[in-house]
Amino acid sequence: MITLSPKNPNHNLKKYKLVFLGEQSVGKTSMITRFMYDSFDPNYQATIGIDFLSKTIYFHDRTVRLQLWDTAGQERFRSLIPSYIRDSQVAVIVYDITNLNSFELTTRWIEDVRSERGNQVVVVLVGNKVDLESCREVPTEKAEKLAKELDVLFIETSAKCSYNVKQLFKRIAEALPDLDPDRHEDNNWLQEVTLETKPKKNNQKDDNNKDYCFC
């Protein structure tokens, strides 16, 4: 297990702020929970205001701290968002593939990011809940086209099934400044710098073969 030096735990520790944006119920919190703890809670509770989590990882030859900011999607919290975007390095714009409106509103979120950070931020458009394929309202091709037009990264995920969540953060890491993309070749590119890690579940392949549609 890799650990930080107790004498100087912050030595050469590069920090990156990732802000998760999008409408309510698109799965921002679930995505962060999957990445942080490799778990999924079906009992959804809306984020109130802003939540913050930090994860320190060993990325090849350096230690990196990812600061994950989970924002509320409700309109009444909208005025809080710009101040959290302002000093971010990454903006993750999440929509629900079964909710066309959540996708159409992503352009507004991206505009908010651009107005605060210009092109000094990595923007990723994420279509979540691909486990609900039978309820899909947003074709992959449509989202890919929008991402290309707006010059942002794009990926589809399922926080519930853990599909592409790790790949999302790998894509982000490859786009971050000061991190050499030529180093990202193996599948074990990401290691936690913790004393304890939760075991990965072995039943996720079965979940990937099921569609749960409540539309």
JSON list of C-alpha atoms in Angstrom, two decimals:
[
{"chain": "A", "resi": 1, "resn": "MET", "atom": "CA", "xyz": [0.00, 0.00, 0.00]},
{"chain": "A", "resi": 2, "resn": "ILE", "atom": "CA", "xyz": [1.31, 3.40, -0.94]},
{"chain": "A", "resi": 3, "resn": "THR", "atom": "CA", "xyz": [1.38, 6.07, 1.77]},
{"chain": "A", "resi": 4, "resn": "LEU", "atom": "CA", "xyz": [2.54, 9.64, 2.01]},
{"chain": "A", "resi": 5, "resn": "SER", "atom": "CA", "xyz": [5.65, 10.56, 3.94]},
{"chain": "A", "resi": 6, "resn": "PRO", "atom": "CA", "xyz": [4.70, 11.46, 7.53]},
{"chain": "A", "resi": 7, "resn": "LYS", "atom": "CA", "xyz": [7.50, 14.04, 7.65]},
{"chain": "A", "resi": 8, "resn": "ASN", "atom": "CA", "xyz": [6.17, 16.10, 4.79]},
{"chain": "A", "resi": 9, "resn": "PRO", "atom": "CA", "xyz": [2.81, 14.80, 3.57]},
{"chain": "A", "resi": 10, "resn": "ASN", "atom": "CA", "xyz": [2.21, 17.76, 1.25]},
{"chain": "A", "resi": 11, "resn": "HIS", "atom": "CA", "xyz": [5.59, 17.64, -0.49]},
{"chain": "A", "resi": 12, "resn": "ASN", "atom": "CA", "xyz": [5.06, 18.01, -4.24]},
{"chain": "A", "resi": 13, "resn": "LEU", "atom": "CA", "xyz": [1.33, 17.48, -3.73]},
{"chain": "A", "resi": 14, "resn": "LYS", "atom": "CA", "xyz": [-0.46, 18.90, -6.76]},
{"chain": "A", "resi": 15, "resn": "LYS", "atom": "CA", "xyz": [-4.06, 19.90, -6.12]},
{"chain": "A", "resi": 16, "resn": "TYR", "atom": "CA", "xyz": [-6.84, 20.11, -8.69]},
{"chain": "A", "resi": 17, "resn": "LYS", "atom": "CA", "xyz": [-10.35, 21.40, -8.10]},
{"chain": "A", "resi": 18, "resn": "LEU", "atom": "CA", "xyz": [-13.13, 19.54, -9.93]},
{"chain": "A", "resi": 19, "resn": "VAL", "atom": "CA", "xyz": [-16.61, 21.08, -9.90]},
{"chain": "A", "resi": 20, "resn": "PHE", "atom": "CA", "xyz": [-19.60, 18.86, -10.76]},
{"chain": "A", "resi": 21, "resn": "LEU", "atom": "CA", "xyz": [-22.45, 20.78, -12.36]},
{"chain": "A", "resi": 22, "resn": "GLY", "atom": "CA", "xyz": [-25.85, 19.88, -13.80]},
{"chain": "A", "resi": 23, "resn": "GLU", "atom": "CA", "xyz": [-29.56, 19.72, -13.09]},
{"chain": "A", "resi": 24, "resn": "GLN", "atom": "CA", "xyz": [-31.04, 18.02, -10.06]},
{"chain": "A", "resi": 25, "resn": "SER", "atom": "CA", "xyz": [-31.19, 14.19, -10.05]},
{"chain": "A", "resi": 26, "resn": "VAL", "atom": "CA", "xyz": [-28.75, 13.63, -12.94]},
{"chain": "A", "resi": 27, "resn": "GLY", "atom": "CA", "xyz": [-26.39, 11.64, -10.70]},
{"chain": "A", "resi": 28, "resn": "LYS", "atom": "CA", "xyz": [-23.59, 14.04, -9.74]},
{"chain": "A", "resi": 29, "resn": "THR", "atom": "CA", "xyz": [-23.46, 12.85, -6.13]},
{"chain": "A", "resi": 30, "resn": "SER", "atom": "CA", "xyz": [-23.71, 9.19, -7.15]},
{"chain": "A", "resi": 31, "resn": "MET", "atom": "CA", "xyz": [-20.83, 9.61, -9.57]},
{"chain": "A", "resi": 32, "resn": "ILE", "atom": "CA", "xyz": [-18.62, 11.12, -6.89]},
{"chain": "A", "resi": 33, "resn": "THR", "atom": "CA", "xyz": [-19.65, 8.43, -4.40]},
{"chain": "A", "resi": 34, "resn": "ARG", "atom": "CA", "xyz": [-18.79, 5.71, -6.90]},
{"chain": "A", "resi": 35, "resn": "PHE", "atom": "CA", "xyz": [-15.34, 7.20, -7.49]},
{"chain": "A", "resi": 36, "resn": "MET", "atom": "CA", "xyz": [-14.63, 7.86, -3.81]},
{"chain": "A", "resi": 37, "resn": "TYR", "atom": "CA", "xyz": [-16.01, 4.70, -2.20]},
{"chain": "A", "resi": 38, "resn": "ASP", "atom": "CA", "xyz": [-16.88, 2.35, -5.09]},
{"chain": "A", "resi": 39, "resn": "SER", "atom": "CA", "xyz": [-20.47, 2.23, -3.85]},
{"chain": "A", "resi": 40, "resn": "PHE", "atom": "CA", "xyz": [-23.95, 3.29, -4.93]},
{"chain": "A", "resi": 41, "resn": "ASP", "atom": "CA", "xyz": [-26.83, 4.41, -2.72]},
{"chain": "A", "resi": 42, "resn": "PRO", "atom": "CA", "xyz": [-30.26, 3.96, -4.37]},
{"chain": "A", "resi": 43, "resn": "ASN", "atom": "CA", "xyz": [-31.85, 6.15, -1.68]},
{"chain": "A", "resi": 44, "resn": "TYR", "atom": "CA", "xyz": [-31.33, 9.50, -3.38]},
{"chain": "A", "resi": 45, "resn": "GLN", "atom": "CA", "xyz": [-31.10, 12.68, -1.34]},
{"chain": "A", "resi": 46, "resn": "ALA", "atom": "CA", "xyz": [-30.72, 16.02, -3.08]},
{"chain": "A", "resi": 47, "resn": "THR", "atom": "CA", "xyz": [-27.52, 17.95, -2.42]},
{"chain": "A", "resi": 48, "resn": "ILE", "atom": "CA", "xyz": [-28.17, 21.10, -0.40]},
{"chain": "A", "resi": 49, "resn": "GLY", "atom": "CA", "xyz": [-25.85, 23.90, -1.44]},
{"chain": "A", "resi": 50, "resn": "ILE", "atom": "CA", "xyz": [-22.31, 22.58, -1.93]},
{"chain": "A", "resi": 51, "resn": "ASP", "atom": "CA", "xyz": [-20.61, 19.38, -0.72]},
{"chain": "A", "resi": 52, "resn": "PHE", "atom": "CA", "xyz": [-16.86, 18.87, -0.75]},
{"chain": "A", "resi": 53, "resn": "LEU", "atom": "CA", "xyz": [-14.76, 15.70, -0.81]},
{"chain": "A", "resi": 54, "resn": "SER", "atom": "CA", "xyz": [-11.04, 15.21, -1.33]},
{"chain": "A", "resi": 55, "resn": "LYS", "atom": "CA", "xyz": [-9.20, 12.16, -2.60]},
{"chain": "A", "resi": 56, "resn": "THR", "atom": "CA", "xyz": [-5.43, 11.82, -2.70]},
{"chain": "A", "resi": 57, "resn": "ILE", "atom": "CA", "xyz": [-4.12, 9.44, -5.34]},
{"chain": "A", "resi": 58, "resn": "TYR", "atom": "CA", "xyz": [-0.76, 8.29, -6.55]},
{"chain": "A", "resi": 59, "resn": "PHE", "atom": "CA", "xyz": [-0.61, 9.02, -10.26]},
{"chain": "A", "resi": 60, "resn": "HIS", "atom": "CA", "xyz": [2.43, 7.22, -11.65]},
{"chain": "A", "resi": 61, "resn": "ASP", "atom": "CA", "xyz": [5.40, 9.14, -10.22]},
{"chain": "A", "resi": 62, "resn": "ARG", "atom": "CA", "xyz": [3.53, 11.84, -8.33]},
{"chain": "A", "resi": 63, "resn": "THR", "atom": "CA", "xyz": [0.91, 12.34, -5.68]},
{"chain": "A", "resi": 64, "resn": "VAL", "atom": "CA", "xyz": [-2.20, 14.26, -6.71]},
{"chain": "A", "resi": 65, "resn": "ARG", "atom": "CA", "xyz": [-5.08, 15.54, -4.62]},
{"chain": "A", "resi": 66, "resn": "LEU", "atom": "CA", "xyz": [-8.44, 15.78, -6.34]},
{"chain": "A", "resi": 67, "resn": "GLN", "atom": "CA", "xyz": [-10.85, 18.17, -4.67]},
{"chain": "A", "resi": 68, "resn": "LEU", "atom": "CA", "xyz": [-14.38, 17.21, -5.73]},
{"chain": "A", "resi": 69, "resn": "TRP", "atom": "CA", "xyz": [-17.06, 19.87, -5.35]},
{"chain": "A", "resi": 70, "resn": "ASP", "atom": "CA", "xyz": [-20.61, 18.53, -5.59]},
{"chain": "A", "resi": 71, "resn": "THR", "atom": "CA", "xyz": [-23.08, 21.30, -6.38]},
{"chain": "A", "resi": 72, "resn": "ALA", "atom": "CA", "xyz": [-26.86, 21.41, -6.01]},
{"chain": "A", "resi": 73, "resn": "GLY", "atom": "CA", "xyz": [-28.86, 21.40, -9.22]},
{"chain": "A", "resi": 74, "resn": "GLN", "atom": "CA", "xyz": [-31.84, 23.32, -7.88]},
{"chain": "A", "resi": 75, "resn": "GLU", "atom": "CA", "xyz": [-32.39, 26.80, -9.28]},
{"chain": "A", "resi": 76, "resn": "ARG", "atom": "CA", "xyz": [-32.42, 28.42, -5.84]},
{"chain": "A", "resi": 77, "resn": "PHE", "atom": "CA", "xyz": [-28.74, 27.54, -5.38]},
{"chain": "A", "resi": 78, "resn": "ARG", "atom": "CA", "xyz": [-27.74, 28.86, -8.77]},
{"chain": "A", "resi": 79, "resn": "SER", "atom": "CA", "xyz": [-26.26, 32.08, -7.41]},
{"chain": "A", "resi": 80, "resn": "LEU", "atom": "CA", "xyz": [-23.70, 30.10, -5.40]},
{"chain": "A", "resi": 81, "resn": "ILE", "atom": "CA", "xyz": [-22.19, 28.35, -8.41]},
{"chain": "A", "resi": 82, "resn": "PRO", "atom": "CA", "xyz": [-19.99, 31.06, -10.02]},
{"chain": "A", "resi": 83, "resn": "SER", "atom": "CA", "xyz": [-17.84, 31.49, -6.91]},
{"chain": "A", "resi": 84, "resn": "TYR", "atom": "CA", "xyz": [-17.01, 27.77, -6.93]},
{"chain": "A", "resi": 85, "resn": "ILE", "atom": "CA", "xyz": [-16.28, 27.69, -10.65]},
{"chain": "A", "resi": 86, "resn": "ARG", "atom": "CA", "xyz": [-13.91, 30.65, -10.41]},
{"chain": "A", "resi": 87, "resn": "ASP", "atom": "CA", "xyz": [-10.78, 28.82, -9.21]},
{"chain": "A", "resi": 88, "resn": "SER", "atom": "CA", "xyz": [-11.53, 25.37, -10.63]},
{"chain": "A", "resi": 89, "resn": "GLN", "atom": "CA", "xyz": [-9.35, 23.44, -13.05]},
{"chain": "A", "resi": 90, "resn": "VAL", "atom": "CA", "xyz": [-12.08, 21.03, -14.20]},
{"chain": "A", "resi": 91, "resn": "ALA", "atom": "CA", "xyz": [-15.84, 21.40, -14.74]},
{"chain": "A", "resi": 92, "resn": "VAL", "atom": "CA", "xyz": [-17.80, 18.15, -15.07]},
{"chain": "A", "resi": 93, "resn": "ILE", "atom": "CA", "xyz": [-21.20, 18.88, -16.65]},
{"chain": "A", "resi": 94, "resn": "VAL", "atom": "CA", "xyz": [-23.55, 15.96, -16.01]},
{"chain": "A", "resi": 95, "resn": "TYR", "atom": "CA", "xyz": [-26.89, 15.19, -17.64]},
{"chain": "A", "resi": 96, "resn": "ASP", "atom": "CA", "xyz": [-29.28, 12.23, -17.48]},
{"chain": "A", "resi": 97, "resn": "ILE", "atom": "CA", "xyz": [-29.55, 10.35, -20.78]},
{"chain": "A", "resi": 98, "resn": "THR", "atom": "CA", "xyz": [-33.22, 9.61, -19.95]},
{"chain": "A", "resi": 99, "resn": "ASN", "atom": "CA", "xyz": [-34.01, 13.31, -19.48]},
{"chain": "A", "resi": 100, "resn": "LEU", "atom": "CA", "xyz": [-33.75, 15.43, -22.62]},
{"chain": "A", "resi": 101, "resn": "ASN", "atom": "CA", "xyz": [-34.27, 18.67, -20.70]},
{"chain": "A", "resi": 102, "resn": "SER", "atom": "CA", "xyz": [-31.25, 17.99, -18.48]},
{"chain": "A", "resi": 103, "resn": "PHE", "atom": "CA", "xyz": [-29.16, 17.61, -21.65]},
{"chain": "A", "resi": 104, "resn": "GLU", "atom": "CA", "xyz": [-30.48, 20.76, -23.30]},
{"chain": "A", "resi": 105, "resn": "LEU", "atom": "CA", "xyz": [-29.61, 22.78, -20.19]},
{"chain": "A", "resi": 106, "resn": "THR", "atom": "CA", "xyz": [-25.97, 21.66, -20.27]},
{"chain": "A", "resi": 107, "resn": "THR", "atom": "CA", "xyz": [-25.19, 24.48, -22.70]},
{"chain": "A", "resi": 108, "resn": "ARG", "atom": "CA", "xyz": [-26.18, 26.96, -20.01]},
{"chain": "A", "resi": 109, "resn": "TRP", "atom": "CA", "xyz": [-23.88, 25.30, -17.50]},
{"chain": "A", "resi": 110, "resn": "ILE", "atom": "CA", "xyz": [-21.02, 25.34, -19.98]},
{"chain": "A", "resi": 111, "resn": "GLU", "atom": "CA", "xyz": [-21.67, 29.02, -20.68]},
{"chain": "A", "resi": 112, "resn": "ASP", "atom": "CA", "xyz": [-21.45, 29.71, -16.95]},
{"chain": "A", "resi": 113, "resn": "VAL", "atom": "CA", "xyz": [-18.09, 27.94, -16.80]},
{"chain": "A", "resi": 114, "resn": "ARG", "atom": "CA", "xyz": [-16.72, 29.77, -19.84]},
{"chain": "A", "resi": 115, "resn": "SER", "atom": "CA", "xyz": [-17.84, 33.14, -18.49]},
{"chain": "A", "resi": 116, "resn": "GLU", "atom": "CA", "xyz": [-15.92, 32.55, -15.26]},
{"chain": "A", "resi": 117, "resn": "ARG", "atom": "CA", "xyz": [-12.87, 30.66, -16.50]},
{"chain": "A", "resi": 118, "resn": "GLY", "atom": "CA", "xyz": [-12.70, 31.15, -20.25]},
{"chain": "A", "resi": 119, "resn": "ASN", "atom": "CA", "xyz": [-10.57, 28.41, -21.77]},
{"chain": "A", "resi": 120, "resn": "GLN", "atom": "CA", "xyz": [-8.48, 27.94, -18.62]},
{"chain": "A", "resi": 121, "resn": "VAL", "atom": "CA", "xyz": [-10.54, 24.97, -17.50]},
{"chain": "A", "resi": 122, "resn": "VAL", "atom": "CA", "xyz": [-11.07, 21.40, -18.67]},
{"chain": "A", "resi": 123, "resn": "VAL", "atom": "CA", "xyz": [-14.77, 20.86, -19.44]},
{"chain": "A", "resi": 124, "resn": "VAL", "atom": "CA", "xyz": [-16.25, 17.37, -19.62]},
{"chain": "A", "resi": 125, "resn": "LEU", "atom": "CA", "xyz": [-19.79, 16.62, -20.78]},
{"chain": "A", "resi": 126, "resn": "VAL", "atom": "CA", "xyz": [-21.04, 13.43, -19.09]},
{"chain": "A", "resi": 127, "resn": "GLY", "atom": "CA", "xyz": [-24.16, 11.48, -20.01]},
{"chain": "A", "resi": 128, "resn": "ASN", "atom": "CA", "xyz": [-25.05, 9.45, -16.92]},
{"chain": "A", "resi": 129, "resn": "LYS", "atom": "CA", "xyz": [-27.46, 6.54, -16.28]},
{"chain": "A", "resi": 130, "resn": "VAL", "atom": "CA", "xyz": [-26.65, 4.43, -19.34]},
{"chain": "A", "resi": 131, "resn": "ASP", "atom": "CA", "xyz": [-27.96, 1.46, -17.32]},
{"chain": "A", "resi": 132, "resn": "LEU", "atom": "CA", "xyz": [-31.40, 2.87, -18.25]},
{"chain": "A", "resi": 133, "resn": "GLU", "atom": "CA", "xyz": [-30.81, 2.41, -21.97]},
{"chain": "A", "resi": 134, "resn": "SER", "atom": "CA", "xyz": [-34.43, 1.50, -22.71]},
{"chain": "A", "resi": 135, "resn": "CYS", "atom": "CA", "xyz": [-35.50, 4.94, -21.44]},
{"chain": "A", "resi": 136, "resn": "ARG", "atom": "CA", "xyz": [-32.87, 6.89, -23.35]},
{"chain": "A", "resi": 137, "resn": "GLU", "atom": "CA", "xyz": [-33.99, 10.30, -24.64]},
{"chain": "A", "resi": 138, "resn": "VAL", "atom": "CA", "xyz": [-30.58, 11.66, -25.63]},
{"chain": "A", "resi": 139, "resn": "PRO", "atom": "CA", "xyz": [-28.83, 9.79, -28.47]},
{"chain": "A", "resi": 140, "resn": "THR", "atom": "CA", "xyz": [-25.10, 9.38, -28.00]},
{"chain": "A", "resi": 141, "resn": "GLU", "atom": "CA", "xyz": [-24.49, 10.92, -31.41]},
{"chain": "A", "resi": 142, "resn": "LYS", "atom": "CA", "xyz": [-26.38, 14.08, -30.44]},
{"chain": "A", "resi": 143, "resn": "ALA", "atom": "CA", "xyz": [-24.26, 14.56, -27.33]},
{"chain": "A", "resi": 144, "resn": "GLU", "atom": "CA", "xyz": [-21.05, 13.84, -29.24]},
{"chain": "A", "resi": 145, "resn": "LYS", "atom": "CA", "xyz": [-22.00, 16.49, -31.78]},
{"chain": "A", "resi": 146, "resn": "LEU", "atom": "CA", "xyz": [-22.65, 19.08, -29.07]},
{"chain": "A", "resi": 147, "resn": "ALA", "atom": "CA", "xyz": [-19.36, 18.27, -27.34]},
{"chain": "A", "resi": 148, "resn": "LYS", "atom": "CA", "xyz": [-17.51, 18.72, -30.61]},
{"chain": "A", "resi": 149, "resn": "GLU", "atom": "CA", "xyz": [-19.25, 22.03, -31.31]},
{"chain": "A", "resi": 150, "resn": "LEU", "atom": "CA", "xyz": [-18.42, 23.36, -27.85]},
{"chain": "A", "resi": 151, "resn": "ASP", "atom": "CA", "xyz": [-14.91, 21.88, -27.83]},
{"chain": "A", "resi": 152, "resn": "VAL", "atom": "CA", "xyz": [-15.37, 19.86, -24.64]},
{"chain": "A", "resi": 153, "resn": "LEU", "atom": "CA", "xyz": [-14.64, 16.26, -23.70]},
{"chain": "A", "resi": 154, "resn": "PHE", "atom": "CA", "xyz": [-17.49, 13.73, -23.74]},
{"chain": "A", "resi": 155, "resn": "ILE", "atom": "CA", "xyz": [-18.18, 10.38, -22.11]},
{"chain": "A", "resi": 156, "resn": "GLU", "atom": "CA", "xyz": [-21.21, 8.32, -21.05]},
{"chain": "A", "resi": 157, "resn": "THR", "atom": "CA", "xyz": [-21.33, 6.62, -17.65]},
{"chain": "A", "resi": 158, "resn": "SER", "atom": "CA", "xyz": [-23.41, 4.70, -15.16]},
{"chain": "A", "resi": 159, "resn": "ALA", "atom": "CA", "xyz": [-22.71, 5.53, -11.53]},
{"chain": "A", "resi": 160, "resn": "LYS", "atom": "CA", "xyz": [-25.00, 2.67, -10.55]},
{"chain": "A", "resi": 161, "resn": "CYS", "atom": "CA", "xyz": [-23.09, 0.01, -12.49]},
{"chain": "A", "resi": 162, "resn": "SER", "atom": "CA", "xyz": [-19.68, 1.70, -12.21]},
{"chain": "A", "resi": 163, "resn": "TYR", "atom": "CA", "xyz": [-19.54, 1.86, -16.00]},
{"chain": "A", "resi": 164, "resn": "ASN", "atom": "CA", "xyz": [-16.91, 4.30, -17.30]},
{"chain": "A", "resi": 165, "resn": "VAL", "atom": "CA", "xyz": [-16.61, 6.18, -13.99]},
{"chain": "A", "resi": 166, "resn": "LYS", "atom": "CA", "xyz": [-12.93, 5.36, -13.59]},
{"chain": "A", "resi": 167, "resn": "GLN", "atom": "CA", "xyz": [-12.45, 6.06, -17.29]},
{"chain": "A", "resi": 168, "resn": "LEU", "atom": "CA", "xyz": [-14.01, 9.50, -16.77]},
{"chain": "A", "resi": 169, "resn": "PHE", "atom": "CA", "xyz": [-11.40, 10.42, -14.20]},
{"chain": "A", "resi": 170, "resn": "LYS", "atom": "CA", "xyz": [-8.67, 8.99, -16.39]},
{"chain": "A", "resi": 171, "resn": "ARG", "atom": "CA", "xyz": [-9.81, 11.24, -19.24]},
{"chain": "A", "resi": 172, "resn": "ILE", "atom": "CA", "xyz": [-9.75, 14.17, -16.85]},
{"chain": "A", "resi": 173, "resn": "ALA", "atom": "CA", "xyz": [-6.25, 13.33, -15.64]},
{"chain": "A", "resi": 174, "resn": "GLU", "atom": "CA", "xyz": [-5.00, 13.11, -19.20]},
{"chain": "A", "resi": 175, "resn": "ALA", "atom": "CA", "xyz": [-6.30, 16.60, -19.87]},
{"chain": "A", "resi": 176, "resn": "LEU", "atom": "CA", "xyz": [-4.95, 18.24, -16.72]},
{"chain": "A", "resi": 177, "resn": "PRO", "atom": "CA", "xyz": [-2.00, 20.61, -17.00]},
{"chain": "A", "resi": 178, "resn": "ASP", "atom": "CA", "xyz": [1.40, 19.33, -15.79]},
{"chain": "A", "resi": 179, "resn": "LEU", "atom": "CA", "xyz": [0.39, 15.67, -16.14]},
{"chain": "A", "resi": 180, "resn": "ASP", "atom": "CA", "xyz": [2.02, 13.89, -19.05]},
{"chain": "A", "resi": 181, "resn": "PRO", "atom": "CA", "xyz": [-0.58, 11.92, -21.09]},
{"chain": "A", "resi": 182, "resn": "ASP", "atom": "CA", "xyz": [2.17, 9.66, -22.46]},
{"chain": "A", "resi": 183, "resn": "ARG", "atom": "CA", "xyz": [2.38, 8.05, -19.02]},
{"chain": "A", "resi": 184, "resn": "HIS", "atom": "CA", "xyz": [-1.24, 6.86, -19.00]},
{"chain": "A", "resi": 185, "resn": "GLU", "atom": "CA", "xyz": [-0.85, 3.48, -20.62]},
{"chain": "A", "resi": 186, "resn": "ASP", "atom": "CA", "xyz": [-1.75, 0.84, -18.04]},
{"chain": "A", "resi": 187, "resn": "ASN", "atom": "CA", "xyz": [-5.14, 0.09, -16.53]},
{"chain": "A", "resi": 188, "resn": "ASN", "atom": "CA", "xyz": [-3.78, 0.53, -13.00]},
{"chain": "A", "resi": 189, "resn": "TRP", "atom": "CA", "xyz": [-2.94, 4.18, -13.53]},
{"chain": "A", "resi": 190, "resn": "LEU", "atom": "CA", "xyz": [-4.85, 5.20, -10.41]},
{"chain": "A", "resi": 191, "resn": "GLN", "atom": "CA", "xyz": [-3.93, 4.13, -6.89]},
{"chain": "A", "resi": 192, "resn": "GLU", "atom": "CA", "xyz": [-5.37, 5.52, -3.68]},
{"chain": "A", "resi": 193, "resn": "VAL", "atom": "CA", "xyz": [-3.03, 6.88, -1.05]},
{"chain": "A", "resi": 194, "resn": "THR", "atom": "CA", "xyz": [-4.97, 5.53, 1.91]},
{"chain": "A", "resi": 195, "resn": "LEU", "atom": "CA", "xyz": [-4.47, 2.94, 4.62]},
{"chain": "A", "resi": 196, "resn": "GLU", "atom": "CA", "xyz": [-7.78, 1.25, 3.92]},
{"chain": "A", "resi": 197, "resn": "THR", "atom": "CA", "xyz": [-9.74, 0.72, 0.73]},
{"chain": "A", "resi": 198, "resn": "LYS", "atom": "CA", "xyz": [-13.17, -0.72, 0.26]},
{"chain": "A", "resi": 199, "resn": "PRO", "atom": "CA", "xyz": [-13.26, -3.93, -1.80]},
{"chain": "A", "resi": 200, "resn": "LYS", "atom": "CA", "xyz": [-14.70, -3.77, -5.26]},
{"chain": "A", "resi": 201, "resn": "LYS", "atom": "CA", "xyz": [-17.97, -5.54, -5.84]},
{"chain": "A", "resi": 202, "resn": "ASN", "atom": "CA", "xyz": [-18.00, -8.56, -8.11]},
{"chain": "A", "resi": 203, "resn": "ASN", "atom": "CA", "xyz": [-21.63, -8.45, -9.21]},
{"chain": "A", "resi": 204, "resn": "GLN", "atom": "CA", "xyz": [-21.47, -5.39, -11.41]},
{"chain": "A", "resi": 205, "resn": "LYS", "atom": "CA", "xyz": [-21.43, -7.33, -14.68]},
{"chain": "A", "resi": 206, "resn": "ASP", "atom": "CA", "xyz": [-24.86, -8.69, -13.87]},
{"chain": "A", "resi": 207, "resn": "ASP", "atom": "CA", "xyz": [-26.13, -5.16, -13.22]},
{"chain": "A", "resi": 208, "resn": "ASN", "atom": "CA", "xyz": [-24.84, -4.03, -16.60]},
{"chain": "A", "resi": 209, "resn": "ASN", "atom": "CA", "xyz": [-27.16, -6.49, -18.31]},
{"chain": "A", "resi": 210, "resn": "LYS", "atom": "CA", "xyz": [-30.29, -5.08, -16.69]},
{"chain": "A", "resi": 211, "resn": "ASP", "atom": "CA", "xyz": [-32.39, -2.03, -17.51]},
{"chain": "A", "resi": 212, "resn": "TYR", "atom": "CA", "xyz": [-34.33, -0.41, -14.69]},
{"chain": "A", "resi": 213, "resn": "CYS", "atom": "CA", "xyz": [-36.73, 2.14, -16.13]},
{"chain": "A", "resi": 214, "resn": "PHE", "atom": "CA", "xyz": [-39.07, 4.14, -13.94]},
{"chain": "A", "resi": 215, "resn": "CYS", "atom": "CA", "xyz": [-40.18, 6.59, -16.60]}
]
